JSON list of C-alpha atoms in Angstrom, two decimals:
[
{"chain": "A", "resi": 1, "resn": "UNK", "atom": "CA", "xyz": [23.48, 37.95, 3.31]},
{"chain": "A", "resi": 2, "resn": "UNK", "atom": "CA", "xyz": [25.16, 39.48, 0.26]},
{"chain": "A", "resi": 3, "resn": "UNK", "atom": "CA", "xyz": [26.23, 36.08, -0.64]},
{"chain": "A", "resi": 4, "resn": "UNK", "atom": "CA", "xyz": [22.70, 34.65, -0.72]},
{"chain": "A", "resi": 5, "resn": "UNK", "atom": "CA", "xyz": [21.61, 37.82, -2.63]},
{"chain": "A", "resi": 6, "resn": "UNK", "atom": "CA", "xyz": [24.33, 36.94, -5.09]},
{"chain": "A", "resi": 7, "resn": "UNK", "atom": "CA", "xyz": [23.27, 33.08, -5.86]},
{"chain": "A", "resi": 8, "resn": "UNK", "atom": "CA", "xyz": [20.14, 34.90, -6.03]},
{"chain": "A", "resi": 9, "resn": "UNK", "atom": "CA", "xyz": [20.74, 37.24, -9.05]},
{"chain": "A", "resi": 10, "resn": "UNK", "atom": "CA", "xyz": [22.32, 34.32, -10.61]},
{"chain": "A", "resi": 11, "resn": "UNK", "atom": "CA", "xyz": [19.06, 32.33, -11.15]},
{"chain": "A", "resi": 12, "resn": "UNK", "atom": "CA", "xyz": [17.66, 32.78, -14.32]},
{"chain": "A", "resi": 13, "resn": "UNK", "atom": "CA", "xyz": [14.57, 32.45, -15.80]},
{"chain": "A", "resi": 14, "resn": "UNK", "atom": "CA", "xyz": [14.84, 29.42, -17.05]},
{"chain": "A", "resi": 15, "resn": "UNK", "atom": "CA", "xyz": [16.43, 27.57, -13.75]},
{"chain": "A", "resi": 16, "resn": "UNK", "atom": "CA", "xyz": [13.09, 29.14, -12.22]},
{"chain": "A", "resi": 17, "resn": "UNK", "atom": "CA", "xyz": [10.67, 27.49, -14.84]},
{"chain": "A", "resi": 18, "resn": "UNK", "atom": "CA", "xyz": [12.49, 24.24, -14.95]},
{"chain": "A", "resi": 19, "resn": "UNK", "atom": "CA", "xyz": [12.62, 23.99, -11.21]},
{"chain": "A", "resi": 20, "resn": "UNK", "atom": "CA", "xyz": [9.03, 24.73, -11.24]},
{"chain": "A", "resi": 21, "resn": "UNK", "atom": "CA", "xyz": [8.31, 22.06, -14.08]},
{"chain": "A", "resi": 22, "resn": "UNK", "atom": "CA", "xyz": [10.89, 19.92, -12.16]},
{"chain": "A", "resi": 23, "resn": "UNK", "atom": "CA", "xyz": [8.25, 20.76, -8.85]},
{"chain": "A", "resi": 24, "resn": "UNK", "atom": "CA", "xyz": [4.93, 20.20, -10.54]},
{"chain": "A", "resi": 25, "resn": "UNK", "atom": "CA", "xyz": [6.69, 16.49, -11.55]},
{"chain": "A", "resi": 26, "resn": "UNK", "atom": "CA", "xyz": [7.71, 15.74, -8.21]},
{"chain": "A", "resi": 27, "resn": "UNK", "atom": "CA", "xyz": [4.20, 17.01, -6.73]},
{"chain": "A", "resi": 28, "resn": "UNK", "atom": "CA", "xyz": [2.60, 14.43, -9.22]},
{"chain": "A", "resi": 29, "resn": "UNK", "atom": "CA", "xyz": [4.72, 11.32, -8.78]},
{"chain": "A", "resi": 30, "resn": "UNK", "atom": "CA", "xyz": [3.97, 12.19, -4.65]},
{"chain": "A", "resi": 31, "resn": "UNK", "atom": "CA", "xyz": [0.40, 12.47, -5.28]},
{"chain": "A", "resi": 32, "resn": "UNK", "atom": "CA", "xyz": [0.29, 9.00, -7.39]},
{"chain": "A", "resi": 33, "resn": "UNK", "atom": "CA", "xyz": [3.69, 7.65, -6.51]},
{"chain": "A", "resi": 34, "resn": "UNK", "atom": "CA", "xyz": [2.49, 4.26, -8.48]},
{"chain": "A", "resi": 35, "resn": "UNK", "atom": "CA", "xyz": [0.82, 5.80, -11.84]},
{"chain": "A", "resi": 36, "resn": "UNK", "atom": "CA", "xyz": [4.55, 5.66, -13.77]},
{"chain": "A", "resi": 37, "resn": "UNK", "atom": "CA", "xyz": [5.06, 2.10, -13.06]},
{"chain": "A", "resi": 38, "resn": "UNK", "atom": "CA", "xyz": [1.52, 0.70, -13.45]},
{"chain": "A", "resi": 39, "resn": "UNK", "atom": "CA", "xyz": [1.30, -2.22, -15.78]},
{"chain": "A", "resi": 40, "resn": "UNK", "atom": "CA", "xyz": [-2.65, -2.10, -15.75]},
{"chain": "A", "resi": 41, "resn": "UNK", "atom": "CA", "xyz": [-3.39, 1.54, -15.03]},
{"chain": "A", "resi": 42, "resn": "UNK", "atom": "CA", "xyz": [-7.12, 0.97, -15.75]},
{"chain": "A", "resi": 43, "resn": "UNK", "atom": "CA", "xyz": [-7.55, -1.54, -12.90]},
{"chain": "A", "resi": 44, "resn": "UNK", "atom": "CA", "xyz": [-6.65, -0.71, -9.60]},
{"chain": "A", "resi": 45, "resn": "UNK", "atom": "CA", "xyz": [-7.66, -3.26, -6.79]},
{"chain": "A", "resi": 46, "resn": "UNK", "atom": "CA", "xyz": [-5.40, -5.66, -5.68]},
{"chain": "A", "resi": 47, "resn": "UNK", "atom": "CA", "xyz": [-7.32, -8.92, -6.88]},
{"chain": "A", "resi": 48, "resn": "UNK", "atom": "CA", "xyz": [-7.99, -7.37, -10.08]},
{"chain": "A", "resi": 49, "resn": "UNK", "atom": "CA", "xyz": [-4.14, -6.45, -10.13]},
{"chain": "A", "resi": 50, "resn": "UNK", "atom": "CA", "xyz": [-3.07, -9.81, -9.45]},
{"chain": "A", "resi": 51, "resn": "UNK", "atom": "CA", "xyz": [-6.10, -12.05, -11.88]},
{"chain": "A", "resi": 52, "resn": "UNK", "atom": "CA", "xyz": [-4.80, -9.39, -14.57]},
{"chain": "A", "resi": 53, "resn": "UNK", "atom": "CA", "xyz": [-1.27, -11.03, -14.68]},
{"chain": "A", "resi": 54, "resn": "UNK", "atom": "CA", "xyz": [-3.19, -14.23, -14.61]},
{"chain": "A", "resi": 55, "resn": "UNK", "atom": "CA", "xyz": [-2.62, -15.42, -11.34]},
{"chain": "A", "resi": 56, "resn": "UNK", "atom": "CA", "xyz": [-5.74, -16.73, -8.84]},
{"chain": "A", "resi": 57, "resn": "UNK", "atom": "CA", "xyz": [-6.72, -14.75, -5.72]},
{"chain": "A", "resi": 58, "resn": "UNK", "atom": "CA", "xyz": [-8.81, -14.78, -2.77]},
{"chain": "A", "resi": 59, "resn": "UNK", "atom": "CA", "xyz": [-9.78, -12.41, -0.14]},
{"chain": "A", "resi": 60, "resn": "UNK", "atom": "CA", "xyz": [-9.98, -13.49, 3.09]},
{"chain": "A", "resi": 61, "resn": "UNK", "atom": "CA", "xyz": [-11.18, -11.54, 6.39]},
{"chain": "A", "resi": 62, "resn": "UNK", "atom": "CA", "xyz": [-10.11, -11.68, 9.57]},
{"chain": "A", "resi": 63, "resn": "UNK", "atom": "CA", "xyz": [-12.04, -10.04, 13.02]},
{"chain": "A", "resi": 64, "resn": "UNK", "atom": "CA", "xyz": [-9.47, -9.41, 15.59]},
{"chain": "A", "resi": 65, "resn": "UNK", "atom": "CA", "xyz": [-10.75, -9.60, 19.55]},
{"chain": "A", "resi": 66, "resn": "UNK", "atom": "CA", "xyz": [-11.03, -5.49, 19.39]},
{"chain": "A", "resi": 67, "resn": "UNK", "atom": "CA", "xyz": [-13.24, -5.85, 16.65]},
{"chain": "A", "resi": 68, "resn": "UNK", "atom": "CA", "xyz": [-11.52, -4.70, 13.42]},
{"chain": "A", "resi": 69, "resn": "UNK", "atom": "CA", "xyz": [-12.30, -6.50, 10.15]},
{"chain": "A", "resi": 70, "resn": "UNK", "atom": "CA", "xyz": [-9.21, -7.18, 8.02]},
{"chain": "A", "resi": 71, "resn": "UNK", "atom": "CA", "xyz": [-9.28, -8.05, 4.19]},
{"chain": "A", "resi": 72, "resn": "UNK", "atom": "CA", "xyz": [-6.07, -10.76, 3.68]},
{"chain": "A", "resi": 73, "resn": "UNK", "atom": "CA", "xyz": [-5.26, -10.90, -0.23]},
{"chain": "A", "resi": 74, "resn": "UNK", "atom": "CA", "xyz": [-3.93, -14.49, -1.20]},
{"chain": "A", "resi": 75, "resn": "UNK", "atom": "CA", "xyz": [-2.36, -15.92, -3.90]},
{"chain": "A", "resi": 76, "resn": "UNK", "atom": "CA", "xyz": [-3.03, -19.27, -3.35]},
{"chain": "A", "resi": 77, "resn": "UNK", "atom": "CA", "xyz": [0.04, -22.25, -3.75]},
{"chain": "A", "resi": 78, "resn": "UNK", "atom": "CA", "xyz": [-0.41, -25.42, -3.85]},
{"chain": "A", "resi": 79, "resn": "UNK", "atom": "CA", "xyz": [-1.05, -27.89, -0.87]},
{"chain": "A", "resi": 80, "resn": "UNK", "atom": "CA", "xyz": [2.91, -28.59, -0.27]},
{"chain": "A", "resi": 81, "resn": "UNK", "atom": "CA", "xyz": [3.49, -24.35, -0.44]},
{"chain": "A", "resi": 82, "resn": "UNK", "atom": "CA", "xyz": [5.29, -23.05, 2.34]},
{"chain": "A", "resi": 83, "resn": "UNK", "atom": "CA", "xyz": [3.35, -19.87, 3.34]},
{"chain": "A", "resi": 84, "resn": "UNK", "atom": "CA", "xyz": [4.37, -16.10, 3.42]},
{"chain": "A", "resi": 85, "resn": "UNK", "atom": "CA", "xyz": [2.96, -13.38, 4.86]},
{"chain": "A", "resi": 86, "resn": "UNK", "atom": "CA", "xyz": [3.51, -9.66, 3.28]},
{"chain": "A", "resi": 87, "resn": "UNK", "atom": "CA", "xyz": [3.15, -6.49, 5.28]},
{"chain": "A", "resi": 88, "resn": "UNK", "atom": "CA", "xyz": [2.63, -3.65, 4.05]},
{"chain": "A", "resi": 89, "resn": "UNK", "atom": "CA", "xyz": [4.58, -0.58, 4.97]},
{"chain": "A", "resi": 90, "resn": "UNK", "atom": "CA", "xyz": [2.58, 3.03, 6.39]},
{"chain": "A", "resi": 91, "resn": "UNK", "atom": "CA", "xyz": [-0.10, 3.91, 5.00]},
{"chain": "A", "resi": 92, "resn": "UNK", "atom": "CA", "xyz": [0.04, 1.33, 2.30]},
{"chain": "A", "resi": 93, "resn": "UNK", "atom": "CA", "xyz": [-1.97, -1.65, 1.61]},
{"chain": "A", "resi": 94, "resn": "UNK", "atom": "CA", "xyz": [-1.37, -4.74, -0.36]},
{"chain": "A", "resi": 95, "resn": "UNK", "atom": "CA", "xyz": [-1.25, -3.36, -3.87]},
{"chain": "A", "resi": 96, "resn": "UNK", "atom": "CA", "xyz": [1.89, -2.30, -3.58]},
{"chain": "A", "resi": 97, "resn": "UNK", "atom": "CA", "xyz": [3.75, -5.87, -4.15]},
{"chain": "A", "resi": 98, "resn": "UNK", "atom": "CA", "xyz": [1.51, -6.25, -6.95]},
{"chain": "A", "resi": 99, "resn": "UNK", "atom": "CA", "xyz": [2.07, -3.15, -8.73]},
{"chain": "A", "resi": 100, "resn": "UNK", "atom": "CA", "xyz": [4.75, -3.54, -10.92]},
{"chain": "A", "resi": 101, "resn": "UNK", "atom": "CA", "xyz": [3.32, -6.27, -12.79]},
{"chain": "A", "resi": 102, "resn": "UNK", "atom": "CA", "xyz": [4.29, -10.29, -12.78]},
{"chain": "A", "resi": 103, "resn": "UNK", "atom": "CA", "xyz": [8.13, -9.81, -13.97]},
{"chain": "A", "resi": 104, "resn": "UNK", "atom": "CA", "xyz": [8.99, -7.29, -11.09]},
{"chain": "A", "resi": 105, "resn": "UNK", "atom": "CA", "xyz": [6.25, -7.07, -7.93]},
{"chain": "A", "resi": 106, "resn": "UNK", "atom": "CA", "xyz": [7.49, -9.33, -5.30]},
{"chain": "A", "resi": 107, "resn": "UNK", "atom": "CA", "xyz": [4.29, -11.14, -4.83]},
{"chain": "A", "resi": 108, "resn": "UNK", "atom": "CA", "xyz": [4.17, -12.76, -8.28]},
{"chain": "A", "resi": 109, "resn": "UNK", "atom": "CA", "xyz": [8.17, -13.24, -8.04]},
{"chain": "A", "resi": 110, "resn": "UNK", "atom": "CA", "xyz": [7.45, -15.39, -4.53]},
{"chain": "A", "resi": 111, "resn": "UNK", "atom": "CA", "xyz": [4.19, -17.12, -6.04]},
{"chain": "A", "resi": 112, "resn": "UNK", "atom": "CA", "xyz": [6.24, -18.09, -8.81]},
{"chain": "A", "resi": 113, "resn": "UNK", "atom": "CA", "xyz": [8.86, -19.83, -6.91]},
{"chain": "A", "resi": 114, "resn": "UNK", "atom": "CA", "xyz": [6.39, -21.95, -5.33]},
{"chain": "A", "resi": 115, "resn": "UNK", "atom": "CA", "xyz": [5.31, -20.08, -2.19]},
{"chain": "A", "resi": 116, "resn": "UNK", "atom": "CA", "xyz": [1.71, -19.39, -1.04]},
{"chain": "A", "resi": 117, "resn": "UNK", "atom": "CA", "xyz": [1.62, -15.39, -1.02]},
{"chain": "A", "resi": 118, "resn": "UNK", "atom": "CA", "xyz": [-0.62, -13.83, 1.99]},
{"chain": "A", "resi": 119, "resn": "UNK", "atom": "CA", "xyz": [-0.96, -9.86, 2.27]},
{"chain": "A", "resi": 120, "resn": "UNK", "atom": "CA", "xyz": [-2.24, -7.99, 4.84]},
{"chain": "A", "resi": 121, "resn": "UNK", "atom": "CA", "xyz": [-3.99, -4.89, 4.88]},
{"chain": "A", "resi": 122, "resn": "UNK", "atom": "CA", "xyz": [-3.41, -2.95, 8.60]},
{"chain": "A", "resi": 123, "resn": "UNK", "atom": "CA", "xyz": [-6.61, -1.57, 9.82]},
{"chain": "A", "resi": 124, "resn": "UNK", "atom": "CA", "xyz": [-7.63, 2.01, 8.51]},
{"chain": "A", "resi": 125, "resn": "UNK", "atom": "CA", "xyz": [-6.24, 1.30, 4.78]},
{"chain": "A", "resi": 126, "resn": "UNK", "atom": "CA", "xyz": [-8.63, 0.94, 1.57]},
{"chain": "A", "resi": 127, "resn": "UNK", "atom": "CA", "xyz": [-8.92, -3.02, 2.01]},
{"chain": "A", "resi": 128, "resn": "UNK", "atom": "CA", "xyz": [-9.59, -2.50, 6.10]},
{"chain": "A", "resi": 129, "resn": "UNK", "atom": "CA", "xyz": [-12.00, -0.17, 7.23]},
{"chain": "A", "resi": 130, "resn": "UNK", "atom": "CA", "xyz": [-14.42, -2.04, 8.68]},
{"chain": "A", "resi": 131, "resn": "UNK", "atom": "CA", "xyz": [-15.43, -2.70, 12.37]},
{"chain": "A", "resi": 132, "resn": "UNK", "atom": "CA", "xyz": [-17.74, -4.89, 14.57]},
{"chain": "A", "resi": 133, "resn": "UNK", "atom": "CA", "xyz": [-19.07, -1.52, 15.70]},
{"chain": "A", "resi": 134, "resn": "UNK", "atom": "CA", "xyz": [-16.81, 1.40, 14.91]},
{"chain": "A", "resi": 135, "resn": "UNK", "atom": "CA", "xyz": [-17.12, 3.64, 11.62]},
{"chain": "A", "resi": 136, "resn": "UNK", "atom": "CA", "xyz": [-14.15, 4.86, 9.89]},
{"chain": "A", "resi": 137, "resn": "UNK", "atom": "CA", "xyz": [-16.13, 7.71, 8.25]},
{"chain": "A", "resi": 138, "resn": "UNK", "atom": "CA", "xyz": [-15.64, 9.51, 11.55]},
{"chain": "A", "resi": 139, "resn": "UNK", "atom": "CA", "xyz": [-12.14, 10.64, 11.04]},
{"chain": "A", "resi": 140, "resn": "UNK", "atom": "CA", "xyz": [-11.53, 11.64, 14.67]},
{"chain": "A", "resi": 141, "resn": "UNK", "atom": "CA", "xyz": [-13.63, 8.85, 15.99]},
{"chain": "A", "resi": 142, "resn": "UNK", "atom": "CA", "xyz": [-12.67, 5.52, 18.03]},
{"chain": "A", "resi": 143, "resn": "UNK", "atom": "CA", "xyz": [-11.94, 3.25, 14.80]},
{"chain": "A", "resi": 144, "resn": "UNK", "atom": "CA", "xyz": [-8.83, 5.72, 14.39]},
{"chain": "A", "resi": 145, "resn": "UNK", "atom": "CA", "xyz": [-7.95, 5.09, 18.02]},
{"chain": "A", "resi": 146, "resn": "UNK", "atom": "CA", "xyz": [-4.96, 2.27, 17.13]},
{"chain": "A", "resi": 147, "resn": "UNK", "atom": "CA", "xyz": [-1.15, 2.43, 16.71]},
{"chain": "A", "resi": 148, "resn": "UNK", "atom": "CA", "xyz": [1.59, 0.42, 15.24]},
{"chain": "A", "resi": 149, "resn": "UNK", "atom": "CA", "xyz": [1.30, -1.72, 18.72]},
{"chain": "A", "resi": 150, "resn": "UNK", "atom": "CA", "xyz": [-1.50, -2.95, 17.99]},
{"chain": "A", "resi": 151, "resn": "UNK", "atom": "CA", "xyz": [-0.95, -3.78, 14.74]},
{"chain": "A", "resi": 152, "resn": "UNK", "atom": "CA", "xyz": [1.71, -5.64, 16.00]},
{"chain": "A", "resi": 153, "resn": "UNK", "atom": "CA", "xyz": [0.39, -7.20, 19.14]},
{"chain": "A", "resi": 154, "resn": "UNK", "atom": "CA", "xyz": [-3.49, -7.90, 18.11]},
{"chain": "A", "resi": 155, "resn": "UNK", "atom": "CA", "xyz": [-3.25, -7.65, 14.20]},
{"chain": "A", "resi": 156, "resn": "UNK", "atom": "CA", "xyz": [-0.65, -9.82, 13.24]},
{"chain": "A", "resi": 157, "resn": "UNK", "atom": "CA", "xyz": [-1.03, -12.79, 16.08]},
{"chain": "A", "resi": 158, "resn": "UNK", "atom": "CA", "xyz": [-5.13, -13.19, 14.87]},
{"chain": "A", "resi": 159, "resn": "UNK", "atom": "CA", "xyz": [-4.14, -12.90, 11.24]},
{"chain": "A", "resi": 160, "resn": "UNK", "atom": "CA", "xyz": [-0.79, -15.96, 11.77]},
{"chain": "A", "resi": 161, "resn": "UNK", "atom": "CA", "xyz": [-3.66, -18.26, 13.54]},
{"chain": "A", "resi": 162, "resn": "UNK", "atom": "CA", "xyz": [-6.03, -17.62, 10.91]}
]
């Protein structure tokens, strides 16, 4: 106790208004983890992100057989490109291998060397909430009623035969 008290008295007014500077920082990158490394930071969807560096794109949409409605961004190779699917990690979407503009996002970096780039978007993200029936605007509803298993065992098998 008297030692805590002691590394208390220590800290100083300015350790306490740089750590809270340092704090209001780190709040800001966590609330827009992408906005320092933006190349484009007045357009923000992923086929905007990716025609920006000049690059084509398409959106495709898949229904899987429990009815979700998934947006697949593509940058398209040519007819002899050997395909590769992207997935995104939690609570992510596809924008985020397009982010860092043509010279470092992995998309453009694959596309580049030749590949034909696919990226999914998980149900429940920006590019996915849509249903055959379900709405996403009920946040405790049935569209929210899926887990990582079926985004592995329904998701991913309609979206490789597509």
């Amino acid at each position: 106790s008297s030692g805590i008290n002691a590394e208390l008295n220590m800290w100083t007014w300015k350790e306490t208004v740089l750590g809270f500077q340092s704090l209001l920082h780190l709040q800001n990158i966590l609330l827009n983890p992408f906005a320092p490394i933006l190349t484009k930071p007045n357009v923000w969807s992923t086929v905007e992100l990716i025609t920006a560096e000049g690059y084509p794109a398409e959106t495709h949409s898949v229904t899987t057989e429990d009815g979700y409605i998934l947006s697949i961004h593509r940058i398209p190779g040519n007819a002899s490109s050997v395909p590769v699917l992207y997935l995104h990690g939690y609570e992510s979407s596809s924008a985020e291998v397009v982010l860092r503009g043509r010279e470092n996002s992995l998309a453009f970096l694959l596309s580049d060397q030749g590949y034909d780039v696919w990226l999914i978007n998980f149900g429940g993200n920006v590019y996915s909430r849509n249903h055959t029936d379900l709405s996403p605007d009920d946040h405790w509803g049935p569209f929210w009623n899926f887990t990582w298993w079926e985004m592995g065992s329904v998701d991913l098998p309609e979206v490789l035969t597509y």
